[in-house]
CSV table of C-alpha atoms in Angstrom, one decimal:
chain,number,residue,atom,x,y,z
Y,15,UNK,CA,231.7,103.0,-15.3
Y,16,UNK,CA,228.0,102.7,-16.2
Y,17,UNK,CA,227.5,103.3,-20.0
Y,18,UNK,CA,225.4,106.1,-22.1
Y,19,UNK,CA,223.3,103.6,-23.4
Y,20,UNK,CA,222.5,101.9,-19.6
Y,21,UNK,CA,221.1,105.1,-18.6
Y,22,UNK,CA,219.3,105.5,-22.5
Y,23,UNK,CA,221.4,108.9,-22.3
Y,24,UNK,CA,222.1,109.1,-26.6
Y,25,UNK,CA,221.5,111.9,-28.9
Y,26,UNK,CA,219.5,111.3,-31.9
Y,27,UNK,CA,220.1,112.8,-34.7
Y,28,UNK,CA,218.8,112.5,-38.5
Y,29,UNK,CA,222.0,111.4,-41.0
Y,30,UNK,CA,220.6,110.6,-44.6
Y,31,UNK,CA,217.2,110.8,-43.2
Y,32,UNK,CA,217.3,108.1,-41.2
Y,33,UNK,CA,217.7,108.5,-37.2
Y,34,UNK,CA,220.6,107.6,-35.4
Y,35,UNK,CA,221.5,107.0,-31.8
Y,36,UNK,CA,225.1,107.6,-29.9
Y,37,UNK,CA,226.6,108.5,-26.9
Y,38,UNK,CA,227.9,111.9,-26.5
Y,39,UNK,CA,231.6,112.4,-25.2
Y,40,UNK,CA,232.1,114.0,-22.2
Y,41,UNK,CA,232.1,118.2,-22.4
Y,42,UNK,CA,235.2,119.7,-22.3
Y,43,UNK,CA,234.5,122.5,-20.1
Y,44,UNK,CA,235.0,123.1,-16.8
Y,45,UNK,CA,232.4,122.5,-14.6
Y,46,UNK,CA,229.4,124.2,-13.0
Y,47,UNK,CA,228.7,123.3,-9.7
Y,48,UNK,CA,225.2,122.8,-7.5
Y,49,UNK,CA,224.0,122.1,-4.4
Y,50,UNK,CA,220.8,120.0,-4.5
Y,51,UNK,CA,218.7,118.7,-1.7
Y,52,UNK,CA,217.4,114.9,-2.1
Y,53,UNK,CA,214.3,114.3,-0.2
Y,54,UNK,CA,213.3,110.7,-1.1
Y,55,UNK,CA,210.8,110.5,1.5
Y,56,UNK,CA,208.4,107.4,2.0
Y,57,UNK,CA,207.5,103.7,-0.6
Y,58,UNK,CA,209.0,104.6,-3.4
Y,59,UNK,CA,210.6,107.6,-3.5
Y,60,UNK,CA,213.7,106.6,-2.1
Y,61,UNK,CA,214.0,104.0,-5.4
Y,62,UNK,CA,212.8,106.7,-7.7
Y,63,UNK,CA,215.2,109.5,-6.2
Y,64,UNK,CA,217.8,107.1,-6.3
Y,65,UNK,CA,217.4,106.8,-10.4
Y,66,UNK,CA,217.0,110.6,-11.0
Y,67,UNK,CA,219.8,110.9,-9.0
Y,68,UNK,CA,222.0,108.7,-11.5
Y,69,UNK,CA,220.6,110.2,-14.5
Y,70,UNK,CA,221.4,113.6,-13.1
Y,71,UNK,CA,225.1,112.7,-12.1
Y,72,UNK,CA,225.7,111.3,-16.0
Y,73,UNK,CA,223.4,114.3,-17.6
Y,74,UNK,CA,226.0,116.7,-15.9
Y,75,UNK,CA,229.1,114.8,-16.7
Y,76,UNK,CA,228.2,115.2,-19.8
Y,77,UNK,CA,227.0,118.5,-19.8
Y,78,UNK,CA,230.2,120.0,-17.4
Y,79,UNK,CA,227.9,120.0,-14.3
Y,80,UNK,CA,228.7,118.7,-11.6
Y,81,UNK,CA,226.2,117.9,-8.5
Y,82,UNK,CA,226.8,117.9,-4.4
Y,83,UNK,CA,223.8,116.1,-3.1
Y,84,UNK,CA,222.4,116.4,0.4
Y,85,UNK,CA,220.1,113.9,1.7
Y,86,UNK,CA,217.9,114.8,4.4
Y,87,UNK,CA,214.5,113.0,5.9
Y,88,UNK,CA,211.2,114.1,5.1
Y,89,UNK,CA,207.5,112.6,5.8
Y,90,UNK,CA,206.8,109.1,7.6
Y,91,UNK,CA,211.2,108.1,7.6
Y,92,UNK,CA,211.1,111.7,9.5
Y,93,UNK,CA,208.5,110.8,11.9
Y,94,UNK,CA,210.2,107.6,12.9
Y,95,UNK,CA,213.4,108.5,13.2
Y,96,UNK,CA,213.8,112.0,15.2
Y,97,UNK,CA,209.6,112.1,16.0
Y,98,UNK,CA,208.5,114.7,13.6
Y,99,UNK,CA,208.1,115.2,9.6
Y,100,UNK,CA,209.5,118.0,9.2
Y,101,UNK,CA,213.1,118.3,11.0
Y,102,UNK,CA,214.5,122.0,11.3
Y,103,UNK,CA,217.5,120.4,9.9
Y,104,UNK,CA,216.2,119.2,6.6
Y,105,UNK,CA,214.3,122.7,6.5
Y,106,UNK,CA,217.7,124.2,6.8
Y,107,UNK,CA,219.3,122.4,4.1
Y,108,UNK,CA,216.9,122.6,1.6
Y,109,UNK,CA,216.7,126.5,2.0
Y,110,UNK,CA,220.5,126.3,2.0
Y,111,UNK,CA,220.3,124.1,-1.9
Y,112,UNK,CA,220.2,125.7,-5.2
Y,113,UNK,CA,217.1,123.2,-5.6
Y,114,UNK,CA,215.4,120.4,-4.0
Y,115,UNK,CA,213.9,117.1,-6.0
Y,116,UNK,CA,211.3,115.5,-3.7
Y,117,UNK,CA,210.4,111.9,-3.9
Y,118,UNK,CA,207.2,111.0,-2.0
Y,119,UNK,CA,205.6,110.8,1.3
Y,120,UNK,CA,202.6,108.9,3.0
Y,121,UNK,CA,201.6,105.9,5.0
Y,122,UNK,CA,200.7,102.7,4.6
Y,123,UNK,CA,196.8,101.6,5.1
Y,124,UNK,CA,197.8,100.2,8.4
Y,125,UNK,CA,198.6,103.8,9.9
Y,126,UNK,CA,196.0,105.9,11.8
Y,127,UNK,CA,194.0,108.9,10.2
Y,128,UNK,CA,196.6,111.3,13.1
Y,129,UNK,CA,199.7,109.4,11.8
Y,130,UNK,CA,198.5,110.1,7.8
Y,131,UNK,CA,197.5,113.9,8.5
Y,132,UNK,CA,201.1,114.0,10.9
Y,133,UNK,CA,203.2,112.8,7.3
Y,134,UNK,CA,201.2,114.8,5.3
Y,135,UNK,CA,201.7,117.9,7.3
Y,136,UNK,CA,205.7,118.0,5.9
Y,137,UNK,CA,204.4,119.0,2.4
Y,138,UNK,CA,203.0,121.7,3.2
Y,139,UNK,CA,205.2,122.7,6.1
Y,140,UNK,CA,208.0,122.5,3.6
Y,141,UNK,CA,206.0,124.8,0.9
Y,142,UNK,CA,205.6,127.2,3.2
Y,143,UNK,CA,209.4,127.1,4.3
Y,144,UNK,CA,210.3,127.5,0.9
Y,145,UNK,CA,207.7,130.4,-0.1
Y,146,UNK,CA,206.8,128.1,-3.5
Y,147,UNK,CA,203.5,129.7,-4.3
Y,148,UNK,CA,203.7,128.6,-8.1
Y,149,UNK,CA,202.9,124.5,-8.9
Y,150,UNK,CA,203.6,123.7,-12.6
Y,151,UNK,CA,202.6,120.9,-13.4
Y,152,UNK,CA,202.4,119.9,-17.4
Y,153,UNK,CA,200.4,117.6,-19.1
Y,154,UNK,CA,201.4,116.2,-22.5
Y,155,UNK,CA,200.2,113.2,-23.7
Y,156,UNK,CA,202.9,111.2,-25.5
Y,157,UNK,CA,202.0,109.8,-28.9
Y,158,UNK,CA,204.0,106.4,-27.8
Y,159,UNK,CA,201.3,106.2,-24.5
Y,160,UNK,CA,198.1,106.8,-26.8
Y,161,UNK,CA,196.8,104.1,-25.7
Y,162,UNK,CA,198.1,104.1,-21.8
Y,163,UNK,CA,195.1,106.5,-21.4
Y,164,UNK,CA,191.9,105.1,-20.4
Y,165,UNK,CA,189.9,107.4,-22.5
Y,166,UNK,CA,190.0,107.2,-26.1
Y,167,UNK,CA,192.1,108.0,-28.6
Y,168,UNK,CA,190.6,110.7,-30.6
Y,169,UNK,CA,189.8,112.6,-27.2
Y,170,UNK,CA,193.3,112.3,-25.9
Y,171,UNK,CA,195.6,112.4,-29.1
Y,172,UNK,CA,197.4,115.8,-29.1
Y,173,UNK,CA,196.8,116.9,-25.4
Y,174,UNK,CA,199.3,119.3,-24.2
Y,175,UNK,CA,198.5,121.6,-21.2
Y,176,UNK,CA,199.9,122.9,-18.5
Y,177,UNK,CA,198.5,123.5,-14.9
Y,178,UNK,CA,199.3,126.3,-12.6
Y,179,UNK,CA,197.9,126.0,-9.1
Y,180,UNK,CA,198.6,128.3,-6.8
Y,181,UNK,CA,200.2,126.9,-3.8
Y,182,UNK,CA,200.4,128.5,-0.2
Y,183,UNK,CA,197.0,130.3,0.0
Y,184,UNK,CA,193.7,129.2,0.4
Y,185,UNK,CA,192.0,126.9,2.2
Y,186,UNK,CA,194.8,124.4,3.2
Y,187,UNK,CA,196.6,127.4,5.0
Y,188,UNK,CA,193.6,129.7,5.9
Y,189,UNK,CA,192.6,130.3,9.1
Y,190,UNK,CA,190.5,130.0,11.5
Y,191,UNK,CA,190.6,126.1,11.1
Y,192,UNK,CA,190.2,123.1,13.5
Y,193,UNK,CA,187.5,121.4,15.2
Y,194,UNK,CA,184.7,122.6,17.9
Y,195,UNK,CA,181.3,122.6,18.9
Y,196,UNK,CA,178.2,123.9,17.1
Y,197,UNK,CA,175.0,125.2,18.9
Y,198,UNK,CA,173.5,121.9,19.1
Y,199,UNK,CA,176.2,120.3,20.8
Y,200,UNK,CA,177.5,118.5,18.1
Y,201,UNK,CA,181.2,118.0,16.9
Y,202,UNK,CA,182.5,120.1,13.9
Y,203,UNK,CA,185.4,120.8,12.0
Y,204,UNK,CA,186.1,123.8,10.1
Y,205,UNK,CA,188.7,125.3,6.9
Y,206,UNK,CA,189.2,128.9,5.1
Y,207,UNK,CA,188.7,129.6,1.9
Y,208,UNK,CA,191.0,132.7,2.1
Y,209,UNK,CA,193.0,134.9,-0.7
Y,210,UNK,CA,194.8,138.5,-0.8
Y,211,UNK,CA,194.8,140.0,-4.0
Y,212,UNK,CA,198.7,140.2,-3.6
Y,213,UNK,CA,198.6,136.4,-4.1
Y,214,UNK,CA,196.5,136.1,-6.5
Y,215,UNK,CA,198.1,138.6,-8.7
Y,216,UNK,CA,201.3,137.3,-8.7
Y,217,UNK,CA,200.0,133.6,-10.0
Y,218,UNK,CA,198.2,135.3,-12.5
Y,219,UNK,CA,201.0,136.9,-13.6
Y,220,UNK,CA,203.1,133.4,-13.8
Y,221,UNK,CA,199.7,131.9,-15.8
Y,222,UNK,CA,200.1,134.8,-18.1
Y,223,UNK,CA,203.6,134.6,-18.7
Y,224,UNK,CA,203.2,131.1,-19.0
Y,225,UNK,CA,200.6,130.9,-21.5
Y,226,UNK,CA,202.5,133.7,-23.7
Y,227,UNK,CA,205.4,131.2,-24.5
Y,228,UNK,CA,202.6,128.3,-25.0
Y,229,UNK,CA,199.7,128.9,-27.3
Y,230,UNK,CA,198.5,132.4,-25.9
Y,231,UNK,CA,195.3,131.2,-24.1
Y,232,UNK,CA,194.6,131.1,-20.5
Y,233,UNK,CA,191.6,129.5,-18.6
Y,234,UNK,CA,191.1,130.8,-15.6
Y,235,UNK,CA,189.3,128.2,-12.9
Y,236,UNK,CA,187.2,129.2,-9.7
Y,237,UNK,CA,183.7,129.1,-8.7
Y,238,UNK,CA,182.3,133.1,-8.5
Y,239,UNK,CA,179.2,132.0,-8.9
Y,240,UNK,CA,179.1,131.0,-5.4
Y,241,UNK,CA,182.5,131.6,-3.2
Y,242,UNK,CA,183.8,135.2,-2.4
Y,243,UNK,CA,187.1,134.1,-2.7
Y,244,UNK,CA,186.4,133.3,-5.9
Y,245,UNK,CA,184.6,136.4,-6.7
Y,246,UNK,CA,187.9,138.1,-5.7
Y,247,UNK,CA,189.8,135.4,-8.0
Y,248,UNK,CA,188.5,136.2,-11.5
Y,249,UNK,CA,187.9,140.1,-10.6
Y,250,UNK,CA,192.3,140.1,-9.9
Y,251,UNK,CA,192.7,137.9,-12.9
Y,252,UNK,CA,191.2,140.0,-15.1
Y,253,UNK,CA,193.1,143.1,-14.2
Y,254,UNK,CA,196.3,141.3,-14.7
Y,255,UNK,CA,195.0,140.5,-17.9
Y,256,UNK,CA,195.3,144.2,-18.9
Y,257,UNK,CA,199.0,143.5,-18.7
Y,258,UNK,CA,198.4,140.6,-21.4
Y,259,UNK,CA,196.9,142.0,-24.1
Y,260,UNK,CA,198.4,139.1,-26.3
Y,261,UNK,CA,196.8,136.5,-24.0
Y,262,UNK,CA,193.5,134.7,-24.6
Y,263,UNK,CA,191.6,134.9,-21.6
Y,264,UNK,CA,188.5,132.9,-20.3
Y,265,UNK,CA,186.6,131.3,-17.4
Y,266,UNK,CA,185.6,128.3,-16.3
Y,267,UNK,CA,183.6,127.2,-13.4
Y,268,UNK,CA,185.6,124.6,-11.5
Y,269,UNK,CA,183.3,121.8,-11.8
Y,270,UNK,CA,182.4,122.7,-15.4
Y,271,UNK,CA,186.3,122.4,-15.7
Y,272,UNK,CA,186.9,118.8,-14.2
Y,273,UNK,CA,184.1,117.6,-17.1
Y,274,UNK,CA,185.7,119.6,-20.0
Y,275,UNK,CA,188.9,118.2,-19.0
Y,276,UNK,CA,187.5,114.6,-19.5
Y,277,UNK,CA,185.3,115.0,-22.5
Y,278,UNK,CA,187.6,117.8,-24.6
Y,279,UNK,CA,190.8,118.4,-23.7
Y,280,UNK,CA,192.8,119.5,-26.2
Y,281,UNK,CA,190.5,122.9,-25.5
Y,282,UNK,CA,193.1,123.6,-23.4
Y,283,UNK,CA,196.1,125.5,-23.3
Y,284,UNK,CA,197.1,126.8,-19.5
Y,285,UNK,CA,195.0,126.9,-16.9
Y,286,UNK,CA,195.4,128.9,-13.2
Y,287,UNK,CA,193.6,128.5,-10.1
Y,288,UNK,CA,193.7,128.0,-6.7
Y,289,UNK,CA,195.2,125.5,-4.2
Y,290,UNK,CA,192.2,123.4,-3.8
Y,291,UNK,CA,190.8,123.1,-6.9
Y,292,UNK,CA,194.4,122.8,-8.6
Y,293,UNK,CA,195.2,119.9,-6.2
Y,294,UNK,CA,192.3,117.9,-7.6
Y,295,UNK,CA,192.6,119.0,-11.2
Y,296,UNK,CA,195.7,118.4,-12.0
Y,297,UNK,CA,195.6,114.5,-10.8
Y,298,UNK,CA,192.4,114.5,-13.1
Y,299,UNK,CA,194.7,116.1,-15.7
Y,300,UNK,CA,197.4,113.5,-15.2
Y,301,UNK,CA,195.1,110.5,-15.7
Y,302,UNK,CA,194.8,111.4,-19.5
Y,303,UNK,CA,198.5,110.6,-19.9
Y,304,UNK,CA,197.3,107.1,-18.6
Y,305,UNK,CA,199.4,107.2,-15.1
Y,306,UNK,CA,200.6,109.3,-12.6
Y,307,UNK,CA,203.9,107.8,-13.0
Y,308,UNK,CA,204.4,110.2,-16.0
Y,309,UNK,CA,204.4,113.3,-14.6
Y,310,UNK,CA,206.9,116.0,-12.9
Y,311,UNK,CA,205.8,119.2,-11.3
Y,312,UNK,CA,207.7,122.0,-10.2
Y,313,UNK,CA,206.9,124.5,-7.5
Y,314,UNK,CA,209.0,128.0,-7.6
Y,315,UNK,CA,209.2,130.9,-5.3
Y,316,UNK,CA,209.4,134.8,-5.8
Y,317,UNK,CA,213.7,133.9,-5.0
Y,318,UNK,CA,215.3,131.3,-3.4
Y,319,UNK,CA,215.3,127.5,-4.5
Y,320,UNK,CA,212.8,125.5,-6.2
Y,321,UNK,CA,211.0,122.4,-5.4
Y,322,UNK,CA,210.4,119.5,-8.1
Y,323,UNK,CA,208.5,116.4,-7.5
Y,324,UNK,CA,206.8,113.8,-9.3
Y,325,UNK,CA,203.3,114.0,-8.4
Y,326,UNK,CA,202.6,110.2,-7.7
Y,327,UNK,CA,202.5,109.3,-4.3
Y,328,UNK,CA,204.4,107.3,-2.4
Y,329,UNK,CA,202.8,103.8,-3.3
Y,330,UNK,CA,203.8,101.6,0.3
Y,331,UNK,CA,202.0,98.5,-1.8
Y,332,UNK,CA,204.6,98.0,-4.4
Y,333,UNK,CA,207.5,99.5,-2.0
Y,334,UNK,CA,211.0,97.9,-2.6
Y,335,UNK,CA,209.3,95.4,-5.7
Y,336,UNK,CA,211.0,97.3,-8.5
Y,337,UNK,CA,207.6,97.9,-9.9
Y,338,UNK,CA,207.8,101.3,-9.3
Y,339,UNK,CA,207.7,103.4,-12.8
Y,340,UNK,CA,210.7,106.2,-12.3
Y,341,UNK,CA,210.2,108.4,-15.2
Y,342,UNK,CA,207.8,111.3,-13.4
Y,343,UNK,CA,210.9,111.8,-11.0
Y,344,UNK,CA,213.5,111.7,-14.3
Y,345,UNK,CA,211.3,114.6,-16.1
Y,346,UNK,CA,211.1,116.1,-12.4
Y,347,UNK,CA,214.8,116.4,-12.5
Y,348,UNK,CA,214.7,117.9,-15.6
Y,349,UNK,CA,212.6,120.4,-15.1
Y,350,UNK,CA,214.9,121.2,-12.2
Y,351,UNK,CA,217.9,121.7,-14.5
Y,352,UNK,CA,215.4,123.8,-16.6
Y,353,UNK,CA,213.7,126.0,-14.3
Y,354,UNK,CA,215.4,125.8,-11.2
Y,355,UNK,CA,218.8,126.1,-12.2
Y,356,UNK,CA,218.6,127.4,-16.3
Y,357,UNK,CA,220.3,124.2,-17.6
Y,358,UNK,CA,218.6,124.0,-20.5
Y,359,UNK,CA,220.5,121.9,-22.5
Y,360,UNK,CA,221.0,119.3,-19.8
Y,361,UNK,CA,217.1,119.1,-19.3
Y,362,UNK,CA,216.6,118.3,-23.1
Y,363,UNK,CA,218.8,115.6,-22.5
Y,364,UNK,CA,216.8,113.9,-20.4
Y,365,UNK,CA,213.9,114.7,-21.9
Y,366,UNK,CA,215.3,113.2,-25.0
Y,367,UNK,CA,216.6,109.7,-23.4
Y,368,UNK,CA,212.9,109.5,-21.7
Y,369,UNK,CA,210.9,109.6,-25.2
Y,370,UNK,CA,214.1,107.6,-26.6
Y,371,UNK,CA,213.1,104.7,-24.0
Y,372,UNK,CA,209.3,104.9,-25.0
Y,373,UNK,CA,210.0,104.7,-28.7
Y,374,UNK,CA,212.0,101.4,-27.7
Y,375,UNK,CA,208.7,99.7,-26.0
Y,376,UNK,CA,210.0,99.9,-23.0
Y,377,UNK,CA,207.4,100.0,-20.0
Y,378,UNK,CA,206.4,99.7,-16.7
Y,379,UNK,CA,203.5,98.2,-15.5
Y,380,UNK,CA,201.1,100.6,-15.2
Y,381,UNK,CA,201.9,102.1,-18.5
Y,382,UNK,CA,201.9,99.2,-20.6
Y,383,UNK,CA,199.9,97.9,-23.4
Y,384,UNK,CA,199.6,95.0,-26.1
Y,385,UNK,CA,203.0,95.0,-28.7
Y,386,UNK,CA,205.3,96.6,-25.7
Y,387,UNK,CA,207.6,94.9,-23.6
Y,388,UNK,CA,206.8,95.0,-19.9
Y,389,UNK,CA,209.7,95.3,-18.2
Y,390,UNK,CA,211.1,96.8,-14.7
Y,391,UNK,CA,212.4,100.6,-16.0
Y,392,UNK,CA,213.4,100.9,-12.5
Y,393,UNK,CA,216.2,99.2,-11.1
Y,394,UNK,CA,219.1,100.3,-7.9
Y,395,UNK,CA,221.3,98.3,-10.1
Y,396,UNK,CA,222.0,101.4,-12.7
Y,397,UNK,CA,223.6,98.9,-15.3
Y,398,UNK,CA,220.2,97.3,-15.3
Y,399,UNK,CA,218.8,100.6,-15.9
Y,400,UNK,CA,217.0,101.6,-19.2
Y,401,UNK,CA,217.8,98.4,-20.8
């Protein structure tokens, strides 16, 4: 049996001031039971689901939880094996889960522009499947990866936001879209930009709620000084704010936003917008922690089950070289306990062996720098795991 201390699953706590580590026995309760959907997808997200799945298995052993997964294909394994990226039977199962963790999807730079948009088609087929309008994605930058980031120290020390993006509307759904023929004769392609005030709202109302358990101060991105459906955007957002009397409101333009977030961020608190600009955003966002690698994301519906992902992508370059850095798929996983099934106590956990592993030196390589060891965090062989 794999120890506590293979996974870095301890508990620390302070005795005569000074901080300890030990395993936790076993909970002596009987046990919860879950249905959860593995999608490990494409490069690395079979190796990083393969982790979060151990770490979940020995979180809920502890925790009197105990886990069914279902594995199903998703993305570019999809398209090979049955001919499309999206099988009716994975979009069964995962509707069928009490929550789905999603690894990663996407090509290698040998496949064709039709076989990258075919992969990349599953996402959002499987978004709209699910009904997930609401991407959280948070953004803390931990004071053992200071100096991870890129940008300095003093800009980035203390950062701690969150991103809401809403997720089914807009211009990667709207329609008309495709390709034609202008009056000239020449070749075009077209997208809409297109939001009901029904969807707007109820992000909003998330982004409120939100930022009323944070630091009670929303920023609200769009770009009304030139798009309709942004006009719409920040005219619905501010009559939800009515609601939220107790919620700091503001604006931002969106590409006013994408420098604020580079030259000040600890400005900001929550922030909403749309699918588009969210999409880019939030990878800006995540480049303050220093690596994508870092960072979970969970996308929730009105009801049914959630969807949590790292938001890396599926890196085919360092595929099957144990270089991949797990821990974005580990926090995803916790935020599944936490918001997709209410295990709070089982999240923390995890939480809690991810900054224990940090505070150890313990990196991958894109998150390393001089005094740390650089070492393989990921590893199929779970005794090797969280040295």
């Amino acid at each position: 049996m794999t120890s506590c201390r293979a996974f870095g699953f301890q508990n620390v706590y302070q005795q005569n001031n000074v901080s300890s580590i030990r395993c936790s026995s076993l909970a002596a309760v009987s046990k919860k039971n879950y249905n959860i959907a593995l999608l490990p997808g494409d490069g690395i997200g079979p190796e990083v689901i393969s982790v979060a799945k151990n770490v979940l298995n020995l979180a809920g052993s502890i925790e009197g939880i105990e886990f069914k997964f279902n594995e199903k294909l998703v993305g570019g394994a999809a398209l090979d094996a049955v001919g499309v990226p999206l099988p009716e039977d994975t979009l069964t199962a995962v509707k069928q889960s009490d929550a789905i963790l999603f690894g990663a999807i996407g090509g290698d730079a040998t496949d064709t522009n039709q076989r990258h948009a075919d992969i990349g088609i599953a996402l959002l087929q499987l978004r709209e499947g699910l009904k997930v309008f609401a991407n959280l994605r948070p953004v803390s930058v931990l004071p053992q990866l200071v100096d991870a980031s890129t940008l300095k120290k003093e800009v980035i020390e203390g950062v701690d936001l969150m991103v809401i993006r809403e997720l089914t509307g807009g211009i990667y759904f709207g329609k008309p879209k495709g390709f034609g023929t202008n009056e000239n004769g020449e070749e075009i392609g077209f997208n809409t930009e297109v939001y009901a005030a029904y969807e707007i709202d109820r992000i909003a109302r998330i982004a409120f709620e939100t930022a009323r358990k944070r630091r009670g101060k929303l920023c609200s991105v769009d770009k009304a000084n030139v798009l309709e459906a942004s006009m719409l955007w920040r005219k619905r957002v501010m009559a939800i704010a009515e609601e939220y009397p107790d919620v700091e409101l503001s604006h931002m333009y969106v590409d006013n936003a994408a420098m604020q977030l580079v030259r000040n961020p600890k400005q900001f608190d929550t922030i909403v917008t749309n699918n588009i600009f969210g999409d880019i955003l939030s990878d800006q966002a995540s480049m303050l922690t220093g690596s994508l690698g870092m960072l979970p994301s969970a996308s929730l519906s009105e009801s049914g089950p959630g969807l949590f992902e790292p938001i890396h992508g599926s890196a085919p370059d360092i595929a099957g070289q144990d270089k991949a850095n797990p821990l974005a798929t580990i926090l995803s996983a916790a935020m599944l306990l936490k918001y997709g099934l209410g295990e709070v106590k089982a999240a923390e956990r995890i939480e809690l062996a991810v900054l224990d592993t940090l505070n150890r030196g313990f990196r991958t390589g894109d998150i390393w720098s001089a005094g740390n060891v650089c070492t393989v965090l990921l590893n199929t062989n779970t005794n090797n795991y969280f040295p």
